[in-house]
Coordinates of C-alpha atoms and ligand atoms in Angstrom, one line a residue:
M8 CA -46.0 18.9 -12.0
T9 CA -49.3 17.3 -10.9
H10 CA -47.9 13.9 -9.9
R11 CA -44.8 12.5 -8.6
V12 CA -42.2 11.9 -10.7
Y13 CA -39.1 9.4 -10.4
N14 CA -36.5 11.4 -8.8
F15 CA -32.8 10.4 -9.2
N16 CA -31.4 13.3 -7.2
P17 CA -28.2 12.3 -5.5
G18 CA -29.4 13.8 -2.0
P19 CA -31.5 14.9 -0.8
A20 CA -33.1 12.0 -2.6
T21 CA -36.3 10.2 -3.2
L22 CA -38.4 8.6 -0.1
P23 CA -40.8 5.7 -0.2
Q24 CA -44.2 7.4 -0.9
T25 CA -45.6 5.2 1.9
V26 CA -43.3 6.9 4.6
L27 CA -44.5 10.3 3.2
E28 CA -48.0 9.3 3.4
E29 CA -47.9 8.3 6.9
A30 CA -45.6 11.4 8.1
Q31 CA -48.6 13.4 6.5
D32 CA -51.1 11.4 8.3
T33 CA -49.5 11.9 11.6
L34 CA -48.1 15.6 11.0
I35 CA -50.6 17.5 13.1
N36 CA -51.4 15.0 15.7
Y37 CA -48.9 12.5 16.8
Q38 CA -50.2 9.4 18.5
K39 CA -53.3 11.5 20.0
T40 CA -50.9 13.8 22.0
G41 CA -52.8 16.8 20.1
M42 CA -49.3 17.7 19.0
S43 CA -47.0 17.2 16.0
V44 CA -43.8 15.3 16.4
M45 CA -42.0 18.6 15.6
E46 CA -44.0 20.4 18.5
L47 CA -43.6 17.6 21.1
S48 CA -40.6 17.9 23.9
H49 CA -37.6 15.9 22.9
R50 CA -38.0 14.7 26.6
A51 CA -41.4 13.6 26.0
K52 CA -42.2 9.9 26.4
E53 CA -43.5 9.5 23.0
I54 CA -40.2 11.0 21.5
S55 CA -37.9 8.7 23.9
F56 CA -39.8 5.6 22.6
M57 CA -39.5 6.7 19.0
M58 CA -35.9 7.4 19.3
E59 CA -35.1 4.2 21.1
E60 CA -37.3 2.3 18.5
T61 CA -35.1 4.0 15.8
E62 CA -32.0 2.9 17.5
S63 CA -33.4 -0.8 17.9
L64 CA -34.3 -0.7 13.8
C65 CA -30.8 0.2 13.2
A66 CA -29.3 -2.4 15.6
E67 CA -31.5 -5.2 14.0
L68 CA -31.3 -4.4 10.2
L69 CA -27.6 -3.9 10.5
N70 CA -27.1 -6.6 13.2
I71 CA -25.2 -4.3 15.1
P72 CA -23.3 -5.9 18.3
E73 CA -24.9 -4.8 21.5
D74 CA -21.9 -2.9 23.0
Y75 CA -21.7 -0.3 19.9
S76 CA -23.3 2.9 20.5
I77 CA -25.6 4.4 17.8
L78 CA -26.2 8.0 17.8
F79 CA -28.3 10.6 16.0
L80 CA -26.2 13.8 15.3
Q81 CA -26.6 16.9 13.5
G82 CA -24.1 18.6 11.1
G83 CA -24.1 16.2 8.1
A84 CA -21.1 13.8 7.2
S85 CA -19.1 16.9 6.7
L86 CA -19.2 17.5 10.6
Q87 CA -18.0 13.9 11.0
F88 CA -14.9 14.8 8.7
A89 CA -13.9 17.2 11.4
M90 CA -15.3 15.1 14.5
V91 CA -13.6 11.9 13.6
A92 CA -10.1 13.6 13.5
L93 CA -10.8 15.7 16.5
N94 CA -11.8 12.9 18.7
F95 CA -9.5 10.0 17.4
L96 CA -6.4 11.5 15.9
L97 CA -4.3 11.9 19.0
E98 CA -0.7 13.5 19.0
G99 CA 1.9 11.0 18.4
Y100 CA -0.3 9.1 16.2
N101 CA -1.3 8.8 12.4
A102 CA -4.4 8.3 10.5
G103 CA -4.5 6.9 6.9
Y104 CA -7.2 8.1 4.3
I105 CA -8.0 6.2 1.2
L106 CA -8.8 8.6 -1.5
T107 CA -11.4 7.3 -3.9
G108 CA -13.4 10.4 -4.6
S109 CA -14.4 14.0 -3.5
F110 CA -15.8 13.4 -0.2
A111 CA -12.9 11.1 0.8
E112 CA -10.6 14.0 -0.2
K113 CA -12.8 16.4 2.2
S114 CA -12.5 14.1 4.9
Y115 CA -8.7 13.9 4.5
Q116 CA -8.4 17.8 4.1
E117 CA -10.2 18.2 7.5
A118 CA -8.0 15.4 9.2
Q119 CA -4.7 17.2 8.0
K120 CA -5.9 20.3 10.0
V121 CA -6.1 18.4 13.1
G122 CA -3.1 16.0 13.2
S123 CA -1.0 13.6 11.3
A124 CA -3.2 12.4 8.4
Y125 CA -1.5 10.7 5.4
I126 CA -2.8 8.9 2.2
A127 CA -2.9 5.3 2.6
A128 CA -3.9 4.6 -1.1
S129 CA -5.5 6.8 -3.8
T130 CA -7.1 6.2 -7.2
K131 CA -7.3 9.7 -8.1
K132 CA -4.9 9.4 -10.9
G133 CA -7.1 7.4 -13.0
G134 CA -9.9 9.6 -12.3
Y135 CA -11.4 7.7 -9.4
K136 CA -12.7 4.9 -11.8
T137 CA -11.4 2.3 -9.1
I138 CA -11.2 1.1 -5.5
P139 CA -7.6 0.2 -4.4
Q140 CA -7.0 -3.5 -3.7
D141 CA -5.7 -4.5 -0.4
K142 CA -2.3 -5.0 -1.6
D143 CA -2.2 -1.2 -2.6
I144 CA -3.2 0.1 1.0
V145 CA -0.1 1.5 3.0
I146 CA -0.5 1.5 6.5
K147 CA 2.1 3.4 8.6
D148 CA 3.3 2.7 12.2
K149 CA 1.3 4.2 14.8
T150 CA -1.7 4.4 12.8
I151 CA -5.1 4.6 14.9
Y152 CA -7.7 4.6 12.2
L153 CA -8.0 4.2 8.5
H154 CA -10.7 6.1 6.9
L155 CA -12.5 5.1 3.8
T156 CA -15.7 6.0 1.9
S157 CA -17.9 3.1 1.1
N158 CA -19.6 4.5 -1.9
N159 CA -18.4 7.5 -4.1
T160 CA -21.4 9.2 -4.7
I161 CA -20.0 11.5 -7.3
F162 CA -17.8 9.1 -9.4
G163 CA -20.2 6.2 -9.1
S164 CA -18.0 3.4 -7.7
Q165 CA -18.4 1.3 -4.5
W166 CA -16.3 -0.7 -2.3
Q167 CA -17.3 -4.6 -2.9
S168 CA -15.8 -5.8 0.3
F169 CA -13.7 -4.3 3.1
P170 CA -10.2 -4.7 4.3
E171 CA -9.6 -6.8 7.4
L172 CA -7.3 -4.7 9.7
K173 CA -5.5 -5.8 12.8
N174 CA -4.6 -3.2 15.4
V175 CA -6.1 -0.3 13.2
H176 CA -9.8 1.0 13.6
L177 CA -11.5 1.1 10.3
V178 CA -13.8 4.1 9.9
A179 CA -16.2 4.6 7.0
D180 CA -18.4 7.2 5.5
M181 CA -21.4 5.3 4.5
S182 CA -23.4 8.4 3.7
S183 CA -24.6 7.1 0.2
D184 CA -24.8 3.3 0.7
I185 CA -25.9 2.6 4.4
M186 CA -28.6 0.0 4.7
S187 CA -28.1 -0.9 1.2
R188 CA -26.6 -4.4 1.8
P189 CA -25.6 -6.4 4.9
L190 CA -22.5 -5.5 6.8
N191 CA -20.3 -7.1 9.3
I192 CA -20.4 -4.3 11.7
S193 CA -17.6 -5.8 13.9
Q194 CA -15.2 -5.2 11.2
F195 CA -15.8 -1.3 11.6
G196 CA -14.7 1.0 14.6
L197 CA -17.0 3.7 13.3
I198 CA -19.5 4.2 10.5
Y199 CA -21.3 7.5 10.0
A200 CA -23.8 8.4 7.4
G201 CA -25.6 11.6 6.4
A202 CA -29.3 10.7 6.5
Q203 CA -30.4 12.3 3.1
K204 CA -29.5 9.6 0.8
N205 CA -30.7 6.2 2.3
L206 CA -32.3 7.1 5.5
G207 CA -34.4 10.0 5.4
P208 CA -34.4 13.8 5.3
A209 CA -31.2 15.8 5.4
G210 CA -30.6 17.2 8.9
V211 CA -29.7 13.9 10.8
T212 CA -26.5 12.0 10.7
L213 CA -26.2 8.1 11.9
I214 CA -23.2 7.3 13.8
I215 CA -22.4 3.8 14.8
V216 CA -19.3 3.5 17.0
S217 CA -17.5 0.5 18.8
P218 CA -16.7 0.6 22.4
A219 CA -13.2 0.1 21.8
M220 CA -12.9 3.4 19.7
L221 CA -15.1 5.5 22.1
S222 CA -12.5 4.6 24.8
Y223 CA -10.0 6.6 22.7
C224 CA -12.0 9.6 22.3
R225 CA -10.3 12.9 23.5
Q226 CA -12.0 14.3 26.6
D227 CA -10.6 18.0 26.3
L228 CA -12.8 18.9 23.2
P229 CA -15.6 21.3 23.5
V230 CA -18.3 18.9 24.9
I231 CA -20.6 19.0 21.8
L232 CA -17.8 17.7 19.5
Q233 CA -17.2 14.5 21.8
Y234 CA -18.6 11.4 20.8
T235 CA -18.6 10.4 24.5
T236 CA -21.0 13.2 25.2
H237 CA -23.6 11.9 22.8
A238 CA -23.2 8.3 23.8
K239 CA -23.8 9.1 27.5
N240 CA -26.8 11.3 26.8
K241 CA -28.3 8.7 24.2
S242 CA -28.2 11.5 21.6
L243 CA -30.1 13.9 24.1
Y244 CA -27.2 16.2 25.1
N245 CA -28.9 18.9 23.2
T246 CA -32.1 19.0 21.1
P247 CA -31.9 16.4 18.5
P248 CA -33.6 16.8 15.1
T249 CA -36.7 14.9 16.1
F250 CA -38.7 15.2 13.1
N251 CA -35.9 13.8 11.0
I252 CA -35.2 11.0 13.5
Y253 CA -39.0 10.3 13.1
I254 CA -38.8 10.0 9.2
M255 CA -35.8 7.8 9.5
N256 CA -37.6 5.7 11.8
L257 CA -40.5 5.1 9.1
V258 CA -37.9 4.7 6.5
L259 CA -36.5 1.7 8.6
K260 CA -39.7 0.2 9.3
W261 CA -40.4 0.3 5.5
L262 CA -36.9 -1.2 5.0
K263 CA -37.8 -4.1 7.5
Q264 CA -41.1 -4.6 5.4
Q265 CA -39.3 -4.9 2.2
G266 CA -37.3 -7.9 3.8
G267 CA -34.5 -6.3 5.2
L268 CA -30.8 -5.7 4.0
K269 CA -30.3 -9.1 2.1
T270 CA -33.5 -8.5 0.3
I271 CA -32.9 -4.7 -0.5
D272 CA -29.5 -5.9 -1.7
K273 CA -30.9 -8.3 -4.1
I274 CA -33.5 -5.6 -5.3
N275 CA -30.7 -2.9 -5.6
R276 CA -28.7 -5.4 -7.8
T277 CA -31.7 -5.9 -10.1
K278 CA -32.2 -2.2 -10.3
A279 CA -28.6 -1.2 -11.2
N280 CA -28.3 -4.2 -13.7
L281 CA -31.5 -2.8 -15.5
I282 CA -29.5 0.4 -16.2
Y283 CA -25.8 -1.0 -16.6
Q284 CA -27.2 -3.6 -19.1
V285 CA -28.1 -0.6 -21.4
I286 CA -24.8 0.9 -20.9
D287 CA -23.1 -2.3 -21.8
K288 CA -25.2 -2.8 -24.9
Y289 CA -24.3 0.6 -26.3
S290 CA -21.0 1.1 -24.7
S291 CA -19.8 3.5 -27.3
F292 CA -22.9 5.8 -26.8
Y293 CA -23.3 5.3 -23.0
I294 CA -19.8 5.7 -21.7
G295 CA -19.7 4.6 -17.9
H296 CA -17.3 6.1 -15.8
A297 CA -16.5 3.6 -12.9
N298 CA -14.6 0.3 -14.0
K299 CA -17.0 -2.6 -14.2
E300 CA -15.8 -4.4 -11.0
Y301 CA -16.1 -1.3 -8.9
R302 CA -19.5 -0.1 -10.1
S303 CA -21.7 1.4 -7.6
L304 CA -25.3 0.1 -7.0
M305 CA -26.3 3.5 -5.9
N306 CA -25.0 6.1 -8.2
I307 CA -24.5 5.2 -11.8
T308 CA -22.5 7.6 -13.7
F309 CA -22.0 7.9 -17.5
R310 CA -21.2 10.2 -20.2
L311 CA -22.7 10.4 -23.8
P312 CA -20.7 11.3 -26.9
S313 CA -21.3 15.0 -26.7
A314 CA -22.3 17.8 -24.3
E315 CA -25.4 18.7 -26.9
L316 CA -26.5 14.9 -26.6
E317 CA -26.2 15.0 -22.9
K318 CA -28.4 18.3 -22.5
K319 CA -30.9 16.9 -25.0
F320 CA -31.0 13.6 -23.0
L321 CA -31.7 15.4 -19.6
Q322 CA -34.3 17.6 -21.1
Q323 CA -36.0 14.7 -22.6
A324 CA -35.8 12.7 -19.6
S325 CA -37.1 15.5 -17.5
S326 CA -40.1 15.9 -19.9
E327 CA -41.0 11.9 -19.1
G328 CA -40.9 12.4 -15.7
L329 CA -37.4 11.3 -15.1
V330 CA -35.8 14.0 -13.1
G331 CA -32.5 14.9 -11.2
L332 CA -30.0 12.9 -13.6
K333 CA -27.4 15.6 -14.2
G334 CA -24.0 14.7 -13.2
H335 CA -21.9 16.5 -10.6
R336 CA -20.3 19.3 -12.1
S337 CA -16.7 17.8 -11.4
V338 CA -17.7 14.5 -13.5
G339 CA -20.2 16.1 -16.0
G340 CA -22.6 13.7 -18.0
I341 CA -25.3 11.7 -16.4
R342 CA -25.8 10.4 -12.9
A343 CA -28.8 8.1 -11.8
S344 CA -29.0 8.1 -8.1
I345 CA -30.9 4.8 -7.3
Y346 CA -31.1 4.5 -3.4
N347 CA -33.2 2.1 -1.6
A348 CA -36.2 4.1 -2.2
M349 CA -36.1 4.2 -6.0
P350 CA -38.5 1.8 -7.2
V351 CA -37.5 -0.9 -9.7
D352 CA -40.2 0.5 -12.1
G353 CA -38.2 3.8 -11.8
C354 CA -35.2 2.3 -13.1
K355 CA -37.1 0.3 -15.7
A356 CA -38.3 3.5 -17.0
L357 CA -35.0 5.0 -17.1
A358 CA -33.4 1.9 -18.9
D359 CA -36.5 2.2 -21.3
F360 CA -35.8 5.8 -22.1
M361 CA -32.1 5.0 -22.7
E362 CA -33.2 2.4 -25.4
S363 CA -35.2 4.9 -27.1
F364 CA -33.0 7.6 -26.7
Y365 CA -30.3 5.7 -28.4
A366 CA -32.5 4.5 -31.2
A367 CA -33.4 8.1 -31.7
N368 CA -30.1 9.5 -31.8
T369 CA -27.8 6.9 -33.9
S370 CA -28.4 6.2 -37.4
Ligands
PLP403 C1 -23.6 13.5 0.4 C2 -22.4 13.0 1.0 C3 -21.6 13.6 2.0 C4 -21.8 15.2 2.5 O1 -22.9 15.0 3.4 P1 -23.3 16.2 4.0 O2 -24.6 15.8 4.8 O3 -23.8 17.3 3.1 O4 -22.2 16.9 5.0 C5 -20.3 13.1 2.6 N1 -19.8 12.0 2.2 C6 -20.5 11.2 1.1 C7 -20.1 9.9 0.7 C8 -21.8 11.5 0.8 O5 -22.3 10.9 -0.2

């Protein structure tokens, strides 16, 4: 490849080109320090400023209440599966898990190792094509938190609105749709998101946690595993992934330039509609996975009538510069990941390709 392609990879995923260009410009000499961001001390004033600015950008874009903590940790969303349970699933209490896909299952399995975790709802039976309705969610006594996965990266379904809970903290894995739409943060006790889908490169995880939840944290864990350690130390207890946070900083500035979350939500709807329209137009050829009302705006999953056609689809798409479209091995078929940074033109190009592929392969 001598030019950039439309990258539909599920994560690590496409980044805005202007962000990459700016990172390239500053790579060797950051703000006249004579050093790269990667070479500066994490205690340097330029880095402190950059980290604080990144925090403010998160707060501004998501409208995060002032008393919430915003953390930049490592270990991906997968470490959060364990950390959430370790910190909050106290003895004598329960945690409810809503199973809507593979990552939700993993978070539940980790919690089971730690304490009393139970399935509050599951859509596994139908092949994870739906999201439970509020009335299907069973919350047991002594439940500390309820965990859900806002967007199911592998199956291509997404929560359209979130349950309103009383006396139970809502915890959400938002790895694949954070910052893709406005949220009411005060509805959540804790949100976590690995950066490599919507925020930047792999290696940093954003955590947003309420003061009420922080006050529950266990204090007898190894210090590195305690949220309170990181909150007290403003994510500087140990060396944070400074370069990754810097790229996140640039992505958030880009997002702000786009017009913020309301605007990006509109753009995301336009983008997803371009592709879903083709799926619906030729619904016996492009067979969508998720039920219509639960479709994800981030990951579009569908199958073709045969494995041979799917292979041909992927090959031809790739030769036209549309890459990363292979579905996850557990679902098969095609998956188009169209996070914030995927341009509208990329979705148009895919929709056009789907039109011509349909025409060429049906008689
Ligand atoms: C990608 C993803 C994960 C896994 O993230 P890691 O950073 O690899 O640990 C977890 N949850 C969701 C919803 C994801 O999309």
